[in-house]
Coordinates of C-alpha atoms in Angstrom, one line a residue:
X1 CA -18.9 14.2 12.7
X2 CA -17.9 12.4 16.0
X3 CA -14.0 13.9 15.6
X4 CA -13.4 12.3 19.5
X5 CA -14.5 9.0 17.9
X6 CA -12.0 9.3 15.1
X7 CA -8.9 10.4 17.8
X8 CA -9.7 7.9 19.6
X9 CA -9.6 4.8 17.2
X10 CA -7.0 6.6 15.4
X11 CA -4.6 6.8 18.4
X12 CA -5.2 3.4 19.3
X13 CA -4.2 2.1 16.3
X14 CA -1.6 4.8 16.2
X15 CA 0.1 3.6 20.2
X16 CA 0.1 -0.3 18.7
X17 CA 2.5 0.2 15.8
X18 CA 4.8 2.3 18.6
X19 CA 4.7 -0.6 20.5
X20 CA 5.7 -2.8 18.1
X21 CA 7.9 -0.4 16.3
X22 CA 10.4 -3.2 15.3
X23 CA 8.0 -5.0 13.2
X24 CA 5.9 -2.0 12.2
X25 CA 8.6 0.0 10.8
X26 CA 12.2 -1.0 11.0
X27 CA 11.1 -4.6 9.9
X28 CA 10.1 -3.8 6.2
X29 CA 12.2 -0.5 6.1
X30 CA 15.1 -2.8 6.7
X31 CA 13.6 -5.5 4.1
X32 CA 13.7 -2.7 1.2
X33 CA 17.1 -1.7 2.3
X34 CA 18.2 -5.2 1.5
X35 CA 16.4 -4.8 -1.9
X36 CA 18.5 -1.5 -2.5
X37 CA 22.5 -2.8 -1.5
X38 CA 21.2 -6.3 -3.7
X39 CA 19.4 -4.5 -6.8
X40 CA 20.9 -1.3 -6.5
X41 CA 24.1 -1.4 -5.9
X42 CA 25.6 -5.2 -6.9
X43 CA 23.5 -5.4 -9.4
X44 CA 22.4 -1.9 -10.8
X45 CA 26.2 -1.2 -11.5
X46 CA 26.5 -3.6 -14.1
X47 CA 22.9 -2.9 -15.9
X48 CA 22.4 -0.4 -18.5
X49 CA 20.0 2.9 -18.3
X50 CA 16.5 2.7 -18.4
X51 CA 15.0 5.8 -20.2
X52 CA 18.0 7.4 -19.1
X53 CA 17.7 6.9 -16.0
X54 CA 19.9 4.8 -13.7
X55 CA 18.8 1.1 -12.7
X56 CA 19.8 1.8 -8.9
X57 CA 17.1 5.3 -9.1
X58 CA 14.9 3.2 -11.5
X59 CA 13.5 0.7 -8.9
X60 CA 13.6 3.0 -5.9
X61 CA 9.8 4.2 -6.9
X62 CA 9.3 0.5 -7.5
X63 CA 10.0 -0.7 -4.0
X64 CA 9.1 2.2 -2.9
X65 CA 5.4 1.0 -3.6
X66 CA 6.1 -2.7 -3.0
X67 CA 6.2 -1.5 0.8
X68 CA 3.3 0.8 0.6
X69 CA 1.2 -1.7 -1.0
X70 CA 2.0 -4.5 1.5
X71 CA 2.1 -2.4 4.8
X72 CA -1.7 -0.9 4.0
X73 CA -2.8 -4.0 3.7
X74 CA -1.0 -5.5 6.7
X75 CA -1.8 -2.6 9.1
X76 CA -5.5 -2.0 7.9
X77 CA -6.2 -5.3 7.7
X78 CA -5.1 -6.4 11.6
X79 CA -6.2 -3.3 12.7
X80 CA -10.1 -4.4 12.2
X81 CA -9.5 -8.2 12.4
X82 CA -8.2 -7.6 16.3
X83 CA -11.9 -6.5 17.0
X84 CA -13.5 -9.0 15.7
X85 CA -11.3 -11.5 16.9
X86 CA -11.6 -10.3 20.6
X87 CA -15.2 -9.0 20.0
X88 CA -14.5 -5.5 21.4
X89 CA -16.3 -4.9 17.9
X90 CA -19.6 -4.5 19.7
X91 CA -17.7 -2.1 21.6
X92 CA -17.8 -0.1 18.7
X93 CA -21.0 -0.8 16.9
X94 CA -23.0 0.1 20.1
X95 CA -21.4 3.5 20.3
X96 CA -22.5 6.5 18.6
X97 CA -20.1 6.0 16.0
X98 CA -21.0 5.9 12.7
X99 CA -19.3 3.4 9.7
X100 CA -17.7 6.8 8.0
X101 CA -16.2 7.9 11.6
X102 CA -15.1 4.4 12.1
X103 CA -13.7 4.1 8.3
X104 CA -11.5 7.1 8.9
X105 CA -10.3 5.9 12.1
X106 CA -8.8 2.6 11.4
X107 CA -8.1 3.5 7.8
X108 CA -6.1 7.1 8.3
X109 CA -4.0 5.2 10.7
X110 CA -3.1 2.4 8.5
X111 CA -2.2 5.2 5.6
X112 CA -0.8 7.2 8.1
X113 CA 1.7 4.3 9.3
X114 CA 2.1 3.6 5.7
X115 CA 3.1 7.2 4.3
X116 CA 5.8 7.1 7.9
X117 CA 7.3 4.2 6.0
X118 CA 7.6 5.2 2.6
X119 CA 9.3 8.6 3.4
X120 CA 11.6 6.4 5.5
X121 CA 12.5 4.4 2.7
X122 CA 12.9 7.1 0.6
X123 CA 15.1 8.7 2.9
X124 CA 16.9 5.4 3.1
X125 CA 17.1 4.7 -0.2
X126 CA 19.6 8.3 -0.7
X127 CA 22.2 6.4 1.0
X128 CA 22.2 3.5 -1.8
X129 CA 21.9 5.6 -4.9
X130 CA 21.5 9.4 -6.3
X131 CA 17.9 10.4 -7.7
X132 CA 15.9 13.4 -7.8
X133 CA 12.2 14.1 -7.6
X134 CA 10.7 15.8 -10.6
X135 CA 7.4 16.6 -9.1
X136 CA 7.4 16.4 -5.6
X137 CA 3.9 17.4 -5.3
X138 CA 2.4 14.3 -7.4
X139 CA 4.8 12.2 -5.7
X140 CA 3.4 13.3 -2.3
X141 CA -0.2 12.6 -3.7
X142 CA 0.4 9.2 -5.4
X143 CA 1.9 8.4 -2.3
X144 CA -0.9 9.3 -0.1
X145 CA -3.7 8.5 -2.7
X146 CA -1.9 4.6 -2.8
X147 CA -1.7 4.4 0.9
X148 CA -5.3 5.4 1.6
X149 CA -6.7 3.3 -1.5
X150 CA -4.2 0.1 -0.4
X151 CA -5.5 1.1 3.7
X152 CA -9.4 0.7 2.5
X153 CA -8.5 -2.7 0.8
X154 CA -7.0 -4.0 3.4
X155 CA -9.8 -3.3 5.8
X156 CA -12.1 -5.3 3.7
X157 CA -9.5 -8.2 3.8
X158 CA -10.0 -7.4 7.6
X159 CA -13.6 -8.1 7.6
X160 CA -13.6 -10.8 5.3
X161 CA -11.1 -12.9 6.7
X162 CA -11.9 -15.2 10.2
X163 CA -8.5 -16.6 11.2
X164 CA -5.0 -15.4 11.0
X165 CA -4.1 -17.2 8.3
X166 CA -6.9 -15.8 5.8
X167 CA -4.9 -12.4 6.9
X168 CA -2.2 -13.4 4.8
X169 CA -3.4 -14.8 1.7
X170 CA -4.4 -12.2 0.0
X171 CA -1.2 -9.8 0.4
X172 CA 1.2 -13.0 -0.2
X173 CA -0.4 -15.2 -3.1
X174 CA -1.8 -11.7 -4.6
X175 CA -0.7 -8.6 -4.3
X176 CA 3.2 -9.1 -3.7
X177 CA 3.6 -11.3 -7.1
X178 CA 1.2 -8.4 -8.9
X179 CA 3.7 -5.9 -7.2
X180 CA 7.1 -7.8 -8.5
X181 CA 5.0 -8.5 -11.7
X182 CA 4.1 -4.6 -12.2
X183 CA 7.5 -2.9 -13.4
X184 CA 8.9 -2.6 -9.3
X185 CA 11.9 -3.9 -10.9
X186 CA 11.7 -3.0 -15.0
X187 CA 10.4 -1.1 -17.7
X188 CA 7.3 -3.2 -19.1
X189 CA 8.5 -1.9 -22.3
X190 CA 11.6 -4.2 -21.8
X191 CA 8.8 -7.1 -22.3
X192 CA 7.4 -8.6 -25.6
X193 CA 4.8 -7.1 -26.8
X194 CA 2.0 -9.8 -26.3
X195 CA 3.8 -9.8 -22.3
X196 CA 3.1 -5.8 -22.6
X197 CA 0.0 -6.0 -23.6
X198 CA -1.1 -8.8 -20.8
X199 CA 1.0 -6.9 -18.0
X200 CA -1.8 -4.0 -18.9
X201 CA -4.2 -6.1 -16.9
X202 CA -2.2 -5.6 -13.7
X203 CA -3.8 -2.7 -12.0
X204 CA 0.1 -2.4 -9.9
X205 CA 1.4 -1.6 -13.4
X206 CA -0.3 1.8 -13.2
X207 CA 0.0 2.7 -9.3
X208 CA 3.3 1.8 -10.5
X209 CA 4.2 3.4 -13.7
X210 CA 2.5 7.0 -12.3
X211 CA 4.8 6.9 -9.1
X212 CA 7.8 6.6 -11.3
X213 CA 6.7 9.7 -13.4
X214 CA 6.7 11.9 -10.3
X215 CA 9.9 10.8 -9.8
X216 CA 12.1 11.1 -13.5
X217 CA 9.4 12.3 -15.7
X218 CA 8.9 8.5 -17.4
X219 CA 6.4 6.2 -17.5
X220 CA 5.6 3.1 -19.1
X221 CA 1.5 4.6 -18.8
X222 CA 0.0 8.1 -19.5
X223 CA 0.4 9.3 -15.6
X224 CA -3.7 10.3 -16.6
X225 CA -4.7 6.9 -16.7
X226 CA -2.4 6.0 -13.6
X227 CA -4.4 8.5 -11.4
X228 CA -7.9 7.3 -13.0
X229 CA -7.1 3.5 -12.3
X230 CA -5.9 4.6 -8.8
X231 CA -9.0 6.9 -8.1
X232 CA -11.0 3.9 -9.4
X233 CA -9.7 1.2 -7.2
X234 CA -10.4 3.6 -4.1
X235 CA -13.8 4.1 -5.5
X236 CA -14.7 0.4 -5.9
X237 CA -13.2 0.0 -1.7
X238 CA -15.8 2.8 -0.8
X239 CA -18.6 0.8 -1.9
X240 CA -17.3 -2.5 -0.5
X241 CA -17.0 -0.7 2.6
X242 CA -20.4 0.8 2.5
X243 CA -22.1 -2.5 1.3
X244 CA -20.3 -3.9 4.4
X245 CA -21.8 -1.6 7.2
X246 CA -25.1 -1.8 5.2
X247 CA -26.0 -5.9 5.1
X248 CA -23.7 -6.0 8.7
X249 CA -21.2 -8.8 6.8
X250 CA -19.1 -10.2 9.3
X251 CA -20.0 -7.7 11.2
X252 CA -22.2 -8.3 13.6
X253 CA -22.9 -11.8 12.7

């Protein structure tokens, strides 16, 4: 394992987002914020309890992974796109680096970057409303687990995509309306049940739904199945990934 490889990349990536640490972090930290005064506290005043639970705490796991899904995706997916788009890529396919060291480079930053902004939020999110954390521990892995998982997607999207604006398609016209369409906001069990029964498709339900659990002991899934859907997602990015370094796909073509 090439661990000077892996600094390096991962430093790199790591100086870019201090450089542009209005965008990188105070940009969607301060989005979410918004979310918390509108939702939170206009709004959540003057809604009833979900599960007992307040509707200000309610959707704080909720955007709480509306951020971490978007900002893997973002970060990982720029983060290998700027390569290929200034073709210092060669750079790093000629060195004696291989795919895994190169993986973990640009893919622990973009998780790394992401975890920075979910705990920020979190932290924000105390000054909006009153919560506690049932089990910190599974909210710390659910939180890592999402941003890694979310980190290896968004490389792919990286790869596949050849301009700037293919960058954003994917997080905008897909991921963000599964995210506002997964429970971020409600209970699917506040839905009809043929609506229940179709939001099951939506793999953000679960990512969803077991994040909440860590946080009030509720979920709208068994928080077994959330961590198997999770754990399967990352699964099915691995073997994109390797499939990619394998055939070379807009790679070194």
């Amino acid at each position: 394992m090439n661990l000077y490889a892996i600094k390096a990349i991962y430093l790199f990536e790591m100086a870019r987002t201090w450089r542009t640490l209005m965008q990188s972090i105070a940009s969607p930290v301060l989005s979410t914020s918004l979310y918390f005064i509108v939702f939170g506290s206009a709004i959540g005043s003057r809604m009833a309890d979900i599960d007992g639970v307040s509707y200000g705490a309610f959707i704080v796991p909720g955007l709480i992974m509306l951020s971490i899904l978007t900002e893997s995706i973002s970060n990982a997916s720029f983060g290998i796109y700027m390569p290929k788009f200034s073709g210092t890529i060669y750079e790093i396919l000629s060195a004696p680096i291989s795919a895994l060291e190169t993986v973990i480079g640009y893919v622990g930053a973009a998780a790394t970057k992401s975890v920075i902004i979910g705990t920020i939020i979190l932290v924000t999110a105390r000054l909006f409303v009153d919560f506690s954390i049932a089990h910190p521990v599974w909210m710390v892995a659910f939180l890592v687990l999402t941003s890694v998982t979310f980190s290896l997607f968004g490389f792919i999207i990286g790869i596949w995509a050849d301009s700037f604006q293919k960058l954003q398609v994917v997080p905008l016209m897909v991921v963000t309306p599964l995210a506002f369409l997964g429970g971020s906001f409600y209970s699917i069990t506040m839905l009809p049940p043929f609506w229940q029964t179709v939001a099951l498709f939506n793999p953000v339900v679960y990512l969803v739904s077991g994040f909440r659990w860590s946080f009030f002991g509720v979920a709208d899934v068994d928080v077994g199945i959330s961590l198997g859907m999770t754990l399967v997602f990352m699964l099915i990015c691995l073997s994109v990934v390797g499939w990619i370094f394998r055939t070379g796909y807009r790679i070194k073509a």
